[in-house]
CSV table of C-alpha atoms and ligand atoms in Angstrom, one decimal:
chain,number,residue,atom,x,y,z
A,1385,GLN,CA,120.4,-43.8,115.9
A,1386,ALA,CA,118.9,-46.8,114.3
A,1387,LYS,CA,120.0,-48.9,117.0
A,1388,GLY,CA,118.1,-46.1,119.4
A,1389,GLN,CA,115.4,-46.2,118.0
A,1390,GLY,CA,115.2,-49.7,117.8
A,1391,ARG,CA,116.1,-50.0,121.7
A,1392,ASN,CA,112.7,-47.3,122.2
A,1393,ARG,CA,110.6,-49.6,120.0
A,1394,PHE,CA,111.3,-52.3,121.8
A,1395,CYS,CA,110.6,-50.9,125.3
A,1396,PHE,CA,107.7,-49.4,123.6
A,1397,TYR,CA,106.1,-52.8,122.6
A,1398,THR,CA,107.0,-54.6,125.6
A,1399,ALA,CA,104.7,-52.3,127.9
A,1400,ASP,CA,102.2,-52.5,125.5
A,1401,MET,CA,102.8,-56.7,125.3
A,1402,ASN,CA,102.4,-56.3,129.5
A,1403,VAL,CA,99.7,-54.4,129.4
A,1404,GLN,CA,98.0,-57.1,127.1
A,1405,ALA,CA,98.7,-59.8,129.3
A,1406,MET,CA,97.6,-57.9,133.0
A,1407,ALA,CA,94.1,-57.6,131.3
A,1408,GLN,CA,94.1,-60.7,129.9
A,1409,LEU,CA,94.6,-61.9,133.5
A,1410,GLU,CA,92.3,-59.6,135.4
A,1411,LEU,CA,89.6,-60.6,132.1
A,1412,GLU,CA,90.4,-64.6,133.1
A,1413,ALA,CA,89.6,-63.7,136.5
A,1414,ALA,CA,86.3,-61.9,136.0
A,1415,LEU,CA,85.3,-64.7,133.9
A,1416,ARG,CA,86.0,-66.8,136.5
A,1417,ARG,CA,84.2,-64.8,139.3
A,1418,ALA,CA,81.0,-64.3,136.9
A,1419,LEU,CA,81.0,-68.1,136.6
A,1420,GLU,CA,80.1,-68.4,140.7
A,1421,ARG,CA,78.1,-65.8,140.9
A,1422,ASN,CA,76.3,-66.3,138.1
A,1423,GLU,CA,77.0,-63.9,136.0
A,1424,PHE,CA,75.9,-65.3,133.0
A,1425,LEU,CA,72.4,-65.1,130.9
A,1426,LEU,CA,71.0,-66.3,127.6
A,1427,HIS,CA,69.5,-63.9,125.3
A,1428,TYR,CA,67.1,-65.5,122.7
A,1429,GLN,CA,66.4,-64.6,118.3
A,1430,PRO,CA,63.8,-66.4,116.9
A,1431,LYS,CA,63.8,-68.8,114.2
A,1432,VAL,CA,61.2,-67.9,112.0
A,1433,ASP,CA,59.7,-71.1,109.5
A,1434,LEU,CA,59.1,-69.0,105.7
A,1435,ARG,CA,55.8,-71.3,105.4
A,1436,SER,CA,53.6,-70.2,108.1
A,1437,GLY,CA,55.2,-67.4,109.3
A,1438,ARG,CA,55.9,-68.7,112.5
A,1439,VAL,CA,58.7,-68.4,115.2
A,1440,VAL,CA,59.4,-72.1,116.0
A,1441,GLY,CA,62.0,-71.8,118.0
A,1442,ALA,CA,65.4,-69.4,119.2
A,1443,GLU,CA,69.1,-69.9,119.0
A,1444,ALA,CA,70.2,-69.2,123.0
A,1445,LEU,CA,72.9,-66.5,122.6
A,1446,ILE,CA,75.5,-65.9,125.6
A,1447,ARG,CA,75.7,-62.7,126.9
A,1448,TRP,CA,77.6,-61.2,130.6
A,1449,GLN,CA,75.9,-59.2,133.4
A,1450,ARG,CA,79.4,-57.7,134.5
A,1451,GLU,CA,78.8,-56.0,138.4
A,1452,GLY,CA,78.5,-52.6,138.4
A,1453,GLY,CA,78.9,-52.4,133.8
A,1454,GLY,CA,77.6,-53.5,130.4
A,1455,LEU,CA,76.1,-55.7,129.1
A,1456,GLU,CA,78.6,-57.9,127.3
A,1457,ALA,CA,78.8,-59.8,124.0
A,1458,PRO,CA,79.8,-63.0,123.4
A,1459,GLY,CA,82.9,-61.3,121.1
A,1460,ARG,CA,84.6,-59.8,124.0
A,1461,PHE,CA,85.0,-62.4,126.4
A,1462,ILE,CA,84.3,-66.0,124.5
A,1463,PRO,CA,87.6,-65.7,123.2
A,1464,LEU,CA,89.2,-65.9,126.1
A,1465,ALA,CA,87.5,-68.3,127.6
A,1466,GLU,CA,88.2,-70.4,124.6
A,1467,LYS,CA,92.0,-70.1,125.5
A,1468,THR,CA,91.8,-70.3,128.9
A,1469,GLY,CA,89.7,-74.0,128.6
A,1470,LEU,CA,86.8,-71.8,131.0
A,1471,ILE,CA,84.6,-72.5,128.3
A,1472,VAL,CA,83.6,-75.9,128.9
A,1473,ALA,CA,82.5,-74.8,132.6
A,1474,ILE,CA,80.4,-72.1,130.7
A,1475,GLY,CA,79.3,-74.3,127.7
A,1476,THR,CA,78.1,-76.7,130.5
A,1477,TRP,CA,76.2,-74.1,132.2
A,1478,VAL,CA,74.6,-72.7,128.1
A,1479,ILE,CA,73.0,-76.1,127.7
A,1480,ASP,CA,71.6,-76.5,131.6
A,1481,CYS,CA,70.4,-72.9,131.1
A,1482,ALA,CA,69.0,-74.2,127.9
A,1483,CYS,CA,67.3,-76.7,128.7
A,1484,ARG,CA,66.1,-75.0,132.1
A,1485,GLN,CA,63.8,-72.5,129.6
A,1486,LEU,CA,62.6,-75.4,127.2
A,1487,ARG,CA,61.1,-76.7,130.1
A,1488,ALA,CA,59.7,-73.3,130.7
A,1489,TRP,CA,58.5,-73.1,127.3
A,1490,SER,CA,56.8,-76.6,127.7
A,1491,ASP,CA,54.8,-75.7,130.9
A,1492,ASP,CA,53.7,-72.5,129.4
A,1493,GLY,CA,52.3,-75.1,126.7
A,1494,ARG,CA,54.9,-74.8,124.1
A,1495,PRO,CA,56.8,-78.0,124.2
A,1496,ASP,CA,56.8,-77.4,120.3
A,1497,LEU,CA,59.6,-74.9,120.5
A,1498,ARG,CA,63.2,-75.4,119.7
A,1499,LEU,CA,66.6,-74.0,121.2
A,1500,ALA,CA,69.5,-74.1,119.7
A,1501,VAL,CA,72.6,-73.3,121.9
A,1502,ASN,CA,76.3,-72.5,120.4
A,1503,VAL,CA,79.2,-75.0,121.0
A,1504,SER,CA,82.6,-74.5,121.1
A,1505,GLY,CA,86.2,-76.6,119.7
A,1506,ARG,CA,87.1,-77.0,122.9
A,1507,GLN,CA,84.0,-78.3,124.2
A,1508,PHE,CA,83.2,-80.3,121.1
A,1509,ALA,CA,85.9,-82.0,122.0
A,1510,SER,CA,86.6,-81.8,125.7
A,1511,GLY,CA,85.8,-85.7,125.5
A,1512,ASP,CA,81.9,-85.4,127.5
A,1513,LEU,CA,79.4,-83.1,125.4
A,1514,ALA,CA,77.1,-85.9,125.2
A,1515,ASP,CA,77.3,-86.6,128.6
A,1516,VAL,CA,76.9,-83.0,129.7
A,1517,VAL,CA,73.4,-82.7,127.0
A,1518,THR,CA,72.1,-85.7,128.0
A,1519,GLN,CA,72.5,-84.8,132.6
A,1520,ALA,CA,71.1,-81.7,131.7
A,1521,LEU,CA,67.9,-83.3,129.2
A,1522,ALA,CA,67.4,-85.8,131.9
A,1523,ARG,CA,68.0,-82.9,134.9
A,1524,HIS,CA,64.8,-80.5,133.1
A,1525,GLY,CA,62.6,-83.6,132.0
A,1526,VAL,CA,63.2,-82.1,128.0
A,1527,ALA,CA,62.8,-84.1,124.7
A,1528,ALA,CA,66.6,-84.5,123.4
A,1529,ALA,CA,65.0,-83.6,119.8
A,1530,ALA,CA,63.5,-80.0,121.4
A,1531,LEU,CA,67.5,-79.5,122.2
A,1532,GLU,CA,69.4,-78.3,118.8
A,1533,LEU,CA,73.8,-77.9,119.2
A,1534,GLU,CA,75.4,-75.2,116.1
A,1535,LEU,CA,77.9,-76.5,115.4
A,1536,THR,CA,80.9,-75.1,113.3
A,1537,GLU,CA,82.3,-76.7,110.0
A,1538,SER,CA,86.5,-75.6,111.6
A,1539,MET,CA,85.9,-77.1,114.6
A,1540,LEU,CA,84.4,-80.4,112.8
A,1541,MET,CA,86.9,-80.4,110.1
A,1542,GLU,CA,90.1,-80.7,112.5
A,1543,ASP,CA,89.9,-83.8,113.7
A,1544,PRO,CA,86.9,-86.0,111.0
A,1545,GLU,CA,87.1,-89.4,112.6
A,1546,ALA,CA,86.7,-88.1,116.2
A,1547,THR,CA,84.1,-85.9,114.9
A,1548,ILE,CA,81.9,-88.5,113.3
A,1549,ALA,CA,82.0,-90.6,116.6
A,1550,THR,CA,80.9,-87.4,118.7
A,1551,LEU,CA,78.3,-86.3,116.2
A,1552,HIS,CA,76.6,-90.3,116.2
A,1553,ALA,CA,77.0,-90.4,120.2
A,1554,LEU,CA,74.8,-87.1,120.1
A,1555,LYS,CA,72.3,-88.4,117.5
A,1556,ARG,CA,71.9,-91.4,119.7
A,1557,ILE,CA,70.6,-89.0,122.3
A,1558,GLY,CA,68.1,-87.2,119.5
A,1559,VAL,CA,69.7,-83.8,119.8
A,1560,LYS,CA,69.5,-81.3,116.3
A,1561,LEU,CA,72.6,-81.2,115.1
A,1562,SER,CA,73.6,-77.6,112.7
A,1563,LEU,CA,75.8,-76.3,111.1
A,1564,ASP,CA,76.5,-72.5,111.7
A,1565,ASP,CA,78.0,-69.7,109.2
A,1566,PHE,CA,77.9,-72.9,107.1
A,1567,GLY,CA,79.8,-71.6,103.7
A,1568,THR,CA,82.7,-69.9,105.7
A,1569,GLY,CA,85.0,-72.9,106.8
A,1570,TYR,CA,86.9,-75.8,104.8
A,1571,SER,CA,84.1,-78.5,104.9
A,1572,SER,CA,84.8,-81.8,102.0
A,1573,PHE,CA,81.7,-82.7,100.6
A,1574,ALA,CA,82.9,-86.2,101.2
A,1575,TYR,CA,83.0,-85.5,105.1
A,1576,LEU,CA,79.8,-83.6,105.0
A,1577,SER,CA,77.7,-86.6,103.8
A,1578,ARG,CA,79.1,-88.9,106.8
A,1579,PHE,CA,78.2,-85.9,109.5
A,1580,PRO,CA,74.7,-87.1,110.7
A,1581,ILE,CA,73.5,-83.1,111.0
A,1582,ASP,CA,70.1,-81.9,109.9
A,1583,THR,CA,70.0,-78.3,109.4
A,1584,LEU,CA,72.9,-76.1,107.9
A,1585,LYS,CA,72.8,-72.2,109.0
A,1586,ILE,CA,73.9,-70.2,105.9
A,1587,ASP,CA,76.6,-67.5,107.1
A,1588,GLN,CA,75.6,-63.5,107.7
A,1589,SER,CA,78.1,-62.6,104.9
A,1590,PHE,CA,76.3,-64.1,102.1
A,1591,VAL,CA,73.0,-62.6,103.6
A,1592,ARG,CA,74.4,-59.9,103.5
A,1593,ASN,CA,75.5,-58.9,100.7
A,1594,LEU,CA,72.7,-61.1,98.5
A,1595,ALA,CA,71.9,-57.5,96.8
A,1596,ALA,CA,75.4,-56.4,96.4
A,1597,GLU,CA,77.5,-58.9,95.1
A,1598,PRO,CA,76.4,-61.7,92.4
A,1599,GLU,CA,79.0,-64.4,93.7
A,1600,ALA,CA,77.3,-63.8,97.6
A,1601,ALA,CA,73.9,-65.0,96.0
A,1602,MET,CA,75.3,-67.5,94.2
A,1603,ILE,CA,76.7,-69.2,97.2
A,1604,ALA,CA,73.3,-68.9,99.1
A,1605,VAL,CA,71.4,-70.7,96.5
A,1606,SER,CA,73.8,-72.7,95.8
A,1607,ILE,CA,73.6,-74.1,99.8
A,1608,ILE,CA,70.0,-73.9,99.7
A,1609,ASP,CA,70.3,-76.9,97.2
A,1610,LEU,CA,73.2,-78.6,98.2
A,1611,ALA,CA,70.8,-79.0,102.1
A,1612,HIS,CA,67.5,-80.0,99.7
A,1613,ARG,CA,69.7,-82.3,97.7
A,1614,MET,CA,71.0,-83.8,101.4
A,1615,ARG,CA,67.5,-84.1,102.7
A,1616,LEU,CA,68.4,-81.5,105.1
A,1617,LYS,CA,66.5,-78.5,106.2
A,1618,VAL,CA,68.6,-75.0,105.8
A,1619,ILE,CA,68.5,-71.5,107.6
A,1620,ALA,CA,69.9,-68.1,106.9
A,1621,GLU,CA,70.6,-65.8,109.7
A,1622,GLY,CA,71.7,-62.5,110.1
A,1623,VAL,CA,68.3,-61.7,107.6
A,1624,GLU,CA,67.4,-57.5,107.8
A,1625,THR,CA,65.6,-56.3,104.8
A,1626,GLU,CA,62.4,-57.0,102.6
A,1627,ALA,CA,64.5,-58.2,99.6
A,1628,GLN,CA,66.9,-60.3,101.4
A,1629,LEU,CA,64.1,-61.8,102.4
A,1630,ASP,CA,61.5,-62.4,99.5
A,1631,TYR,CA,65.1,-63.8,97.4
A,1632,LEU,CA,65.1,-66.4,100.0
A,1633,ARG,CA,61.8,-67.0,100.3
A,1634,VAL,CA,61.8,-67.5,96.2
A,1635,ARG,CA,64.8,-69.9,96.4
A,1636,GLU,CA,63.0,-72.4,99.3
A,1637,CYS,CA,64.9,-71.6,101.9
A,1638,ASP,CA,63.0,-73.1,105.0
A,1639,GLU,CA,63.7,-70.7,108.2
A,1640,MET,CA,65.8,-67.2,108.4
A,1641,GLN,CA,66.4,-65.3,111.9
A,1642,GLY,CA,67.6,-61.6,111.8
A,1643,TYR,CA,67.3,-58.2,113.2
A,1644,LEU,CA,64.2,-58.2,110.4
A,1645,PHE,CA,62.2,-60.2,112.4
A,1646,ALA,CA,63.7,-59.7,116.3
A,1647,ARG,CA,67.3,-58.7,118.0
A,1648,PRO,CA,68.2,-61.5,120.1
A,1649,MET,CA,66.0,-60.4,123.5
A,1650,PRO,CA,65.6,-61.7,127.5
A,1651,ALA,CA,63.5,-64.8,128.3
A,1652,ASP,CA,60.8,-62.2,129.4
A,1653,ALA,CA,60.7,-60.3,125.7
A,1654,PHE,CA,60.5,-64.0,124.5
A,1655,GLY,CA,57.7,-64.9,125.9
A,1656,CYS,CA,55.8,-61.6,125.0
A,1657,LEU,CA,56.0,-62.4,121.5
A,1658,LEU,CA,55.2,-65.6,121.5
A,1659,GLN,CA,51.9,-64.6,123.2
A,1660,ASP,CA,51.0,-62.1,120.5
A,1661,GLY,CA,51.0,-64.4,118.3
A,1662,ALA,CA,53.9,-64.5,117.0
A,1663,ARG,CA,53.6,-64.0,113.6
A,1664,LEU,CA,56.7,-62.1,112.1
A,1665,ILE,CA,56.3,-62.2,108.9
A,1666,GLY,CA,55.4,-58.7,107.5
A,1667,SER,CA,55.8,-57.7,110.9
A,1668,PRO,CA,58.4,-57.4,111.9
A,1669,VAL,CA,59.3,-56.5,115.1
A,1670,ALA,CA,62.1,-53.1,115.7
B,2745,LIG,P1,76.7,-66.9,115.6
B,2745,LIG,O1,76.4,-68.1,116.1
B,2745,LIG,O2,76.8,-67.1,114.6
B,2745,LIG,O3,74.8,-66.1,115.9
B,2745,LIG,C1,74.8,-65.3,115.1
B,2745,LIG,C2,75.6,-64.1,115.7
B,2745,LIG,O4,74.3,-62.6,115.2
B,2745,LIG,C3,75.0,-63.3,117.1
B,2745,LIG,O5,75.7,-62.3,117.6
B,2745,LIG,C4,73.6,-62.2,116.8
B,2745,LIG,O6,72.9,-61.5,117.9
B,2745,LIG,C5,74.1,-61.7,115.2
B,2745,LIG,N1,72.5,-61.3,114.5
B,2745,LIG,C6,71.8,-62.0,114.5
B,2745,LIG,N2,70.8,-61.2,114.0
B,2745,LIG,C7,71.5,-59.9,113.3
B,2745,LIG,C8,71.5,-59.6,112.3
B,2745,LIG,O7,70.1,-59.6,111.4
B,2745,LIG,N3,72.4,-59.1,111.7
B,2745,LIG,C9,73.6,-58.6,112.0
B,2745,LIG,N4,74.1,-58.0,111.9
B,2745,LIG,N5,73.6,-59.5,113.5
B,2745,LIG,C10,72.9,-60.5,113.5
B,2745,LIG,P2,76.4,-62.3,119.3
B,2745,LIG,O8,74.7,-62.1,120.5
B,2745,LIG,O9,77.6,-61.2,119.3
B,2745,LIG,O10,77.1,-63.7,119.1
B,2745,LIG,C11,77.9,-63.9,118.3
B,2745,LIG,C12,78.9,-65.2,118.0
B,2745,LIG,O11,78.8,-66.0,119.6
B,2745,LIG,C13,78.2,-66.5,118.2
B,2745,LIG,O12,77.7,-65.9,116.4
B,2745,LIG,C14,78.5,-67.7,118.2
B,2745,LIG,O13,79.5,-67.8,117.4
B,2745,LIG,C15,79.5,-66.8,119.7
B,2745,LIG,N6,78.5,-67.6,120.6
B,2745,LIG,C16,76.6,-66.7,121.3
B,2745,LIG,N7,76.6,-67.0,122.5
B,2745,LIG,C17,78.0,-68.9,122.4
B,2745,LIG,C18,77.2,-69.4,123.6
B,2745,LIG,O14,76.9,-69.5,124.2
B,2745,LIG,N8,78.8,-70.1,123.8
B,2745,LIG,C19,79.8,-69.9,122.6
B,2745,LIG,N9,80.7,-71.1,122.7
B,2745,LIG,N10,79.4,-69.4,121.8
B,2745,LIG,C20,78.5,-68.6,121.8
B,2746,LIG,MG1,75.1,-69.7,116.4
B,2747,LIG,MG1,76.1,-68.0,113.1
B,2748,LIG,MG1,78.4,-66.0,113.4
């Protein structure tokens, strides 16, 4: 009897795996078409300076406008794009699009705005990230310092010595480098001090639990302190409440990003927000 059950189970899992594999193949094909058909777009989430309350730039977050469908968040397709290697081409598109947007802001009289893009592990390790960045900046005539790359600890720690070389190549170009989701990976302090980075970005899990968990608050404060001792800038992501804002402001966090200020939005909405004067602190946008 147990044997029979096992067989049924086996059949069940096989069928299930086929369905999953098929779904993945379909998604992969759809992703390839999406690149050709230009179905990706960037949304922009403001970064706010805590001293002035002003929008100093944005993070570009990719979206996929599926034909005849809805808008897909990156969590739905970036993992597969990573797995298949498609992320390298997608990432190149993201950097180009970000530079085009920086050009547009500059033409609209805001050459001071910075724009951050997320870089994936495969893209970072691909060997030509520095070339891709150089070409995009040149193509759109954008100052390197206006572009920021958000990297994660885990991607840097995979091969720290190669990482240091790549980071220096990027710094020579003049782009800014920041460590995203900081505190959730496993950076060694020895390497952290050797990475030529500009900014630490406190992971939103610590920000979310600031009030409820003393550990989260302790970690957030320690990251702010560490950043400042290393002469780095520090930004908090996922700020949703006034209480979190106040807590981080008192501890002298430099910049913030989160739904309290604004959600990620299309380029034209971001343009409107800039026109409205854009002092976001004290007047959160829903
Ligand atoms: P991330 O870089 O850590 O981006 C922050 C995520 O938190 C974004 O989700 C953002 O919409 C969300 N967020 C911002 N403020 C708040 C808040 O106050 N509360 C909450 N609950 N969430 C907030 P999103 O856009 O879904 O992106 C998820 C992740 O996908 C990103 O995490 C990043 O790792 C990845 N990603 C996004 N765009 C790209 C891209 O162009 N290339 C690559 N390789 N990865 C990307
Ligand atoms: Mg990010
Ligand atoms: Mg993050
Ligand atoms: Mg994150």
